[in-house]
mmCIF file of N, CA and C in Angstrom:
data_model
loop_
_atom_site.group_PDB
_atom_site.id
_atom_site.type_symbol
_atom_site.label_atom_id
_atom_site.label_comp_id
_atom_site.label_asym_id
_atom_site.label_seq_id
_atom_site.Cartn_x
_atom_site.Cartn_y
_atom_site.Cartn_z
ATOM 1 N N MET A 1 0.855 -1.159 0.000
ATOM 2 C CA MET A 1 0.000 0.000 0.000
ATOM 3 C C MET A 1 0.906 1.228 0.000
ATOM 4 N N ILE A 2 0.553 2.178 -0.852
ATOM 5 C CA ILE A 2 1.376 3.378 -1.000
ATOM 6 C C ILE A 2 0.475 4.546 -1.386
ATOM 7 N N GLY A 3 0.892 5.737 -1.057
ATOM 8 C CA GLY A 3 0.150 6.927 -1.448
ATOM 9 C C GLY A 3 0.449 7.302 -2.889
ATOM 10 N N GLY A 4 -0.483 8.003 -3.504
ATOM 11 C CA GLY A 4 -0.328 8.396 -4.902
ATOM 12 C C GLY A 4 0.885 9.261 -5.161
ATOM 13 N N SER A 5 1.200 10.167 -4.237
ATOM 14 C CA SER A 5 2.369 11.017 -4.449
ATOM 15 C C SER A 5 3.659 10.226 -4.253
ATOM 16 N N SER A 6 3.711 9.354 -3.263
ATOM 17 C CA SER A 6 4.890 8.512 -3.052
ATOM 18 C C SER A 6 5.096 7.544 -4.209
ATOM 19 N N CYS A 7 4.006 7.152 -4.812
ATOM 20 C CA CYS A 7 4.072 6.222 -5.943
ATOM 21 C C CYS A 7 4.907 6.800 -7.076
ATOM 22 N N GLN A 8 4.936 8.107 -7.211
ATOM 23 C CA GLN A 8 5.692 8.744 -8.285
ATOM 24 C C GLN A 8 7.186 8.456 -8.167
ATOM 25 N N TYR A 9 7.642 8.131 -6.955
ATOM 26 C CA TYR A 9 9.059 7.843 -6.740
ATOM 27 C C TYR A 9 9.403 6.367 -6.908
ATOM 28 N N SER A 10 8.394 5.502 -7.025
ATOM 29 C CA SER A 10 8.669 4.069 -7.049
ATOM 30 C C SER A 10 7.962 3.314 -8.167
ATOM 31 N N LEU A 11 7.243 4.009 -9.009
ATOM 32 C CA LEU A 11 6.461 3.346 -10.052
ATOM 33 C C LEU A 11 7.323 2.514 -10.992
ATOM 34 N N GLN A 12 8.551 2.927 -11.223
ATOM 35 C CA GLN A 12 9.415 2.179 -12.136
ATOM 36 C C GLN A 12 9.714 0.778 -11.620
ATOM 37 N N SER A 13 9.511 0.524 -10.337
ATOM 38 C CA SER A 13 9.723 -0.836 -9.816
ATOM 39 C C SER A 13 8.723 -1.812 -10.417
ATOM 40 N N VAL A 14 7.583 -1.314 -10.884
ATOM 41 C CA VAL A 14 6.593 -2.175 -11.518
ATOM 42 C C VAL A 14 7.198 -2.854 -12.749
ATOM 43 N N TYR A 15 8.033 -2.139 -13.479
ATOM 44 C CA TYR A 15 8.669 -2.725 -14.671
ATOM 45 C C TYR A 15 9.506 -3.944 -14.291
ATOM 46 N N THR A 16 10.290 -3.822 -13.238
ATOM 47 C CA THR A 16 11.115 -4.941 -12.788
ATOM 48 C C THR A 16 10.240 -6.107 -12.355
ATOM 49 N N GLU A 17 9.165 -5.815 -11.649
ATOM 50 C CA GLU A 17 8.256 -6.869 -11.199
ATOM 51 C C GLU A 17 7.656 -7.612 -12.398
ATOM 52 N N VAL A 18 7.287 -6.878 -13.432
ATOM 53 C CA VAL A 18 6.733 -7.501 -14.637
ATOM 54 C C VAL A 18 7.793 -8.366 -15.316
ATOM 55 N N GLN A 19 9.007 -7.830 -15.459
ATOM 56 C CA GLN A 19 10.079 -8.577 -16.112
ATOM 57 C C GLN A 19 10.432 -9.855 -15.348
ATOM 58 N N ARG A 20 10.345 -9.805 -14.041
ATOM 59 C CA ARG A 20 10.677 -10.962 -13.193
ATOM 60 C C ARG A 20 9.474 -11.873 -12.957
ATOM 61 N N GLU A 21 8.334 -11.488 -13.552
ATOM 62 C CA GLU A 21 7.084 -12.229 -13.389
ATOM 63 C C GLU A 21 6.714 -12.407 -11.919
ATOM 64 N N ALA A 22 6.957 -11.382 -11.140
ATOM 65 C CA ALA A 22 6.611 -11.392 -9.714
ATOM 66 C C ALA A 22 5.106 -11.242 -9.556
ATOM 67 N N HIS A 23 4.561 -11.939 -8.598
ATOM 68 C CA HIS A 23 3.127 -11.854 -8.328
ATOM 69 C C HIS A 23 2.926 -10.918 -7.138
ATOM 70 N N LEU A 24 2.766 -9.638 -7.435
ATOM 71 C CA LEU A 24 2.592 -8.617 -6.398
ATOM 72 C C LEU A 24 1.328 -7.826 -6.672
ATOM 73 N N THR A 25 0.705 -7.389 -5.611
ATOM 74 C CA THR A 25 -0.463 -6.523 -5.735
ATOM 75 C C THR A 25 -0.147 -5.215 -5.034
ATOM 76 N N HIS A 26 -0.297 -4.113 -5.740
ATOM 77 C CA HIS A 26 -0.085 -2.793 -5.169
ATOM 78 C C HIS A 26 -1.438 -2.123 -4.992
ATOM 79 N N VAL A 27 -1.621 -1.467 -3.873
ATOM 80 C CA VAL A 27 -2.802 -0.637 -3.654
ATOM 81 C C VAL A 27 -2.286 0.787 -3.497
ATOM 82 N N VAL A 28 -2.719 1.671 -4.392
ATOM 83 C CA VAL A 28 -2.278 3.065 -4.377
ATOM 84 C C VAL A 28 -3.456 3.941 -3.977
ATOM 85 N N LEU A 29 -3.307 4.634 -2.870
ATOM 86 C CA LEU A 29 -4.339 5.566 -2.412
ATOM 87 C C LEU A 29 -4.038 6.926 -3.024
ATOM 88 N N GLN A 30 -4.910 7.386 -3.861
ATOM 89 C CA GLN A 30 -4.631 8.600 -4.626
ATOM 90 C C GLN A 30 -5.491 9.767 -4.153
ATOM 91 N N LYS A 31 -4.841 10.750 -3.535
ATOM 92 C CA LYS A 31 -5.535 11.951 -3.077
ATOM 93 C C LYS A 31 -5.270 13.150 -3.977
ATOM 94 N N GLU A 32 -4.445 12.957 -4.976
ATOM 95 C CA GLU A 32 -4.139 13.979 -5.976
ATOM 96 C C GLU A 32 -3.416 15.208 -5.403
ATOM 97 N N GLU A 33 -2.624 14.974 -4.377
ATOM 98 C CA GLU A 33 -1.790 16.049 -3.830
ATOM 99 C C GLU A 33 -0.690 15.440 -2.970
ATOM 100 N N TYR A 34 0.387 16.205 -2.790
ATOM 101 C CA TYR A 34 1.468 15.821 -1.886
ATOM 102 C C TYR A 34 1.119 16.331 -0.494
ATOM 103 N N ASP A 35 0.376 15.538 0.260
ATOM 104 C CA ASP A 35 -0.063 15.956 1.595
ATOM 105 C C ASP A 35 1.097 16.321 2.518
ATOM 106 N N ILE A 36 2.090 15.443 2.585
ATOM 107 C CA ILE A 36 3.177 15.647 3.539
ATOM 108 C C ILE A 36 3.974 16.908 3.216
ATOM 109 N N LEU A 37 4.168 17.183 1.922
ATOM 110 C CA LEU A 37 4.903 18.388 1.554
ATOM 111 C C LEU A 37 4.064 19.638 1.791
ATOM 112 N N LYS A 38 2.764 19.535 1.631
ATOM 113 C CA LYS A 38 1.884 20.665 1.945
ATOM 114 C C LYS A 38 1.944 20.983 3.440
ATOM 115 N N GLU A 39 1.925 19.932 4.257
ATOM 116 C CA GLU A 39 2.012 20.136 5.700
ATOM 117 C C GLU A 39 3.351 20.760 6.083
ATOM 118 N N LEU A 40 4.428 20.295 5.455
ATOM 119 C CA LEU A 40 5.748 20.861 5.720
ATOM 120 C C LEU A 40 5.791 22.333 5.313
ATOM 121 N N ALA A 41 5.204 22.662 4.181
ATOM 122 C CA ALA A 41 5.179 24.059 3.721
ATOM 123 C C ALA A 41 4.439 24.939 4.719
ATOM 124 N N GLU A 42 3.343 24.442 5.258
ATOM 125 C CA GLU A 42 2.606 25.221 6.251
ATOM 126 C C GLU A 42 3.416 25.365 7.534
ATOM 127 N N LEU A 43 4.093 24.298 7.946
ATOM 128 C CA LEU A 43 4.936 24.339 9.134
ATOM 129 C C LEU A 43 6.049 25.369 8.969
ATOM 130 N N GLU A 44 6.595 25.439 7.765
ATOM 131 C CA GLU A 44 7.669 26.383 7.465
ATOM 132 C C GLU A 44 7.145 27.776 7.089
ATOM 133 N N GLU A 45 5.830 27.928 7.218
ATOM 134 C CA GLU A 45 5.158 29.198 6.911
ATOM 135 C C GLU A 45 5.382 29.630 5.461
ATOM 136 N N THR A 46 5.332 28.653 4.558
ATOM 137 C CA THR A 46 5.414 28.919 3.110
ATOM 138 C C THR A 46 4.292 28.170 2.402
ATOM 139 N N PRO A 47 3.036 28.500 2.721
ATOM 140 C CA PRO A 47 1.919 27.785 2.101
ATOM 141 C C PRO A 47 1.805 28.092 0.607
ATOM 142 N N ASN A 48 0.980 27.314 -0.065
ATOM 143 C CA ASN A 48 0.689 27.507 -1.488
ATOM 144 C C ASN A 48 1.902 27.300 -2.390
ATOM 145 N N VAL A 49 2.747 26.355 -2.051
ATOM 146 C CA VAL A 49 3.903 26.024 -2.886
ATOM 147 C C VAL A 49 3.402 25.386 -4.185
ATOM 148 N N ALA A 50 3.948 25.825 -5.292
ATOM 149 C CA ALA A 50 3.550 25.282 -6.598
ATOM 150 C C ALA A 50 3.992 23.828 -6.746
ATOM 151 N N GLY A 51 3.206 23.044 -7.483
ATOM 152 C CA GLY A 51 3.576 21.682 -7.812
ATOM 153 C C GLY A 51 3.157 20.630 -6.807
ATOM 154 N N LEU A 52 2.394 21.011 -5.791
ATOM 155 C CA LEU A 52 1.977 20.037 -4.789
ATOM 156 C C LEU A 52 0.578 19.482 -5.052
ATOM 157 N N GLU A 53 -0.071 19.983 -6.064
ATOM 158 C CA GLU A 53 -1.365 19.462 -6.495
ATOM 159 C C GLU A 53 -1.099 18.514 -7.655
ATOM 160 N N LEU A 54 -1.679 17.330 -7.619
ATOM 161 C CA LEU A 54 -1.433 16.312 -8.648
ATOM 162 C C LEU A 54 -2.744 15.785 -9.224
ATOM 163 N N PRO A 55 -3.566 16.651 -9.778
ATOM 164 C CA PRO A 55 -4.854 16.182 -10.290
ATOM 165 C C PRO A 55 -4.713 15.415 -11.596
ATOM 166 N N GLY A 56 -5.529 14.396 -11.748
ATOM 167 C CA GLY A 56 -5.654 13.728 -13.037
ATOM 168 C C GLY A 56 -4.564 12.750 -13.421
ATOM 169 N N ILE A 57 -3.641 12.414 -12.528
ATOM 170 C CA ILE A 57 -2.623 11.417 -12.886
ATOM 171 C C ILE A 57 -3.289 10.049 -12.882
ATOM 172 N N ASP A 58 -3.186 9.354 -13.978
ATOM 173 C CA ASP A 58 -3.812 8.036 -14.136
ATOM 174 C C ASP A 58 -2.764 6.968 -13.828
ATOM 175 N N ILE A 59 -2.672 6.602 -12.570
ATOM 176 C CA ILE A 59 -1.646 5.668 -12.122
ATOM 177 C C ILE A 59 -1.838 4.292 -12.742
ATOM 178 N N ALA A 60 -3.077 3.875 -12.932
ATOM 179 C CA ALA A 60 -3.329 2.572 -13.562
ATOM 180 C C ALA A 60 -2.764 2.551 -14.981
ATOM 181 N N SER A 61 -2.941 3.638 -15.722
ATOM 182 C CA SER A 61 -2.392 3.694 -17.082
ATOM 183 C C SER A 61 -0.873 3.684 -17.069
ATOM 184 N N LEU A 62 -0.270 4.342 -16.083
ATOM 185 C CA LEU A 62 1.188 4.314 -15.968
ATOM 186 C C LEU A 62 1.671 2.891 -15.706
ATOM 187 N N ALA A 63 0.998 2.178 -14.817
ATOM 188 C CA ALA A 63 1.370 0.791 -14.526
ATOM 189 C C ALA A 63 1.197 -0.079 -15.762
ATOM 190 N N LYS A 64 0.118 0.142 -16.511
ATOM 191 C CA LYS A 64 -0.097 -0.614 -17.751
ATOM 192 C C LYS A 64 1.029 -0.332 -18.746
ATOM 193 N N GLY A 65 1.527 0.898 -18.751
ATOM 194 C CA GLY A 65 2.639 1.253 -19.625
ATOM 195 C C GLY A 65 3.896 0.466 -19.315
ATOM 196 N N TYR A 66 4.029 0.027 -18.080
ATOM 197 C CA TYR A 66 5.161 -0.815 -17.680
ATOM 198 C C TYR A 66 4.860 -2.295 -17.878
ATOM 199 N N GLY A 67 3.668 -2.603 -18.397
ATOM 200 C CA GLY A 67 3.314 -3.980 -18.699
ATOM 201 C C GLY A 67 2.523 -4.705 -17.632
ATOM 202 N N ALA A 68 2.099 -3.995 -16.597
ATOM 203 C CA ALA A 68 1.354 -4.622 -15.502
ATOM 204 C C ALA A 68 -0.145 -4.621 -15.779
ATOM 205 N N ASN A 69 -0.837 -5.562 -15.171
ATOM 206 C CA ASN A 69 -2.294 -5.496 -15.135
ATOM 207 C C ASN A 69 -2.647 -4.454 -14.087
ATOM 208 N N ALA A 70 -3.565 -3.562 -14.398
ATOM 209 C CA ALA A 70 -3.900 -2.506 -13.446
ATOM 210 C C ALA A 70 -5.371 -2.135 -13.576
ATOM 211 N N VAL A 71 -5.977 -1.795 -12.447
ATOM 212 C CA VAL A 71 -7.381 -1.431 -12.394
ATOM 213 C C VAL A 71 -7.534 -0.259 -11.441
ATOM 214 N N SER A 72 -8.364 0.700 -11.812
ATOM 215 C CA SER A 72 -8.711 1.803 -10.906
ATOM 216 C C SER A 72 -10.056 1.494 -10.266
ATOM 217 N N THR A 73 -10.179 1.794 -8.988
ATOM 218 C CA THR A 73 -11.450 1.621 -8.289
ATOM 219 C C THR A 73 -11.817 2.926 -7.595
ATOM 220 N N ARG A 74 -13.082 3.073 -7.294
ATOM 221 C CA ARG A 74 -13.564 4.286 -6.615
ATOM 222 C C ARG A 74 -14.147 4.014 -5.235
ATOM 223 N N THR A 75 -14.561 2.771 -4.986
ATOM 224 C CA THR A 75 -15.211 2.466 -3.710
ATOM 225 C C THR A 75 -14.480 1.323 -3.009
ATOM 226 N N ALA A 76 -14.744 1.191 -1.713
ATOM 227 C CA ALA A 76 -14.146 0.099 -0.943
ATOM 228 C C ALA A 76 -14.624 -1.249 -1.469
ATOM 229 N N GLY A 77 -15.874 -1.330 -1.894
ATOM 230 C CA GLY A 77 -16.402 -2.573 -2.439
ATOM 231 C C GLY A 77 -15.691 -2.980 -3.716
ATOM 232 N N GLU A 78 -15.475 -2.007 -4.599
ATOM 233 C CA GLU A 78 -14.732 -2.292 -5.837
ATOM 234 C C GLU A 78 -13.318 -2.747 -5.517
ATOM 235 N N LEU A 79 -12.678 -2.057 -4.578
ATOM 236 C CA LEU A 79 -11.314 -2.417 -4.194
ATOM 237 C C LEU A 79 -11.271 -3.840 -3.661
ATOM 238 N N GLY A 80 -12.219 -4.189 -2.806
ATOM 239 C CA GLY A 80 -12.254 -5.541 -2.248
ATOM 240 C C GLY A 80 -12.387 -6.598 -3.325
ATOM 241 N N THR A 81 -13.268 -6.362 -4.280
ATOM 242 C CA THR A 81 -13.469 -7.314 -5.373
ATOM 243 C C THR A 81 -12.206 -7.473 -6.200
ATOM 244 N N VAL A 82 -11.618 -6.355 -6.609
ATOM 245 C CA VAL A 82 -10.410 -6.399 -7.440
ATOM 246 C C VAL A 82 -9.249 -7.028 -6.665
ATOM 247 N N TYR A 83 -9.142 -6.729 -5.381
ATOM 248 C CA TYR A 83 -8.057 -7.272 -4.577
ATOM 249 C C TYR A 83 -8.171 -8.791 -4.468
ATOM 250 N N ARG A 84 -9.371 -9.284 -4.203
ATOM 251 C CA ARG A 84 -9.567 -10.734 -4.108
ATOM 252 C C ARG A 84 -9.213 -11.422 -5.431
ATOM 253 N N VAL A 85 -9.586 -10.811 -6.553
ATOM 254 C CA VAL A 85 -9.244 -11.370 -7.856
ATOM 255 C C VAL A 85 -7.728 -11.368 -8.048
ATOM 256 N N SER A 86 -7.064 -10.303 -7.633
ATOM 257 C CA SER A 86 -5.607 -10.208 -7.824
ATOM 258 C C SER A 86 -4.860 -11.292 -7.052
ATOM 259 N N LEU A 87 -5.416 -11.726 -5.943
ATOM 260 C CA LEU A 87 -4.763 -12.775 -5.166
ATOM 261 C C LEU A 87 -4.844 -14.138 -5.850
ATOM 262 N N LYS A 88 -5.786 -14.292 -6.758
ATOM 263 C CA LYS A 88 -5.969 -15.558 -7.467
ATOM 264 C C LYS A 88 -5.201 -15.619 -8.785
ATOM 265 N N VAL A 89 -4.857 -14.472 -9.353
ATOM 266 C CA VAL A 89 -4.196 -14.413 -10.656
ATOM 267 C C VAL A 89 -2.740 -14.851 -10.519
ATOM 268 N N LYS A 90 -2.299 -15.698 -11.442
ATOM 269 C CA LYS A 90 -0.884 -16.106 -11.445
ATOM 270 C C LYS A 90 -0.348 -16.068 -12.836
#
């Protein structure tokens, strides 16, 4: 499980997983912003830093670009269904 902003630093690992035929399931929680950096900016009294909003990044499409199977979900029920299916896929 990883946040959407943190995923930007590790997405390339999906390529290695695909090449090695690793059976891994990633869950990416996407809030479309760098929460931790926004909090740091406020702590440092420098709010409204540019580049901390990340709207519209399609992480599933990025993963597919690396050759992985990927699905986007919107609800906990959808996530549960997709997650259970991912555990069965080999």
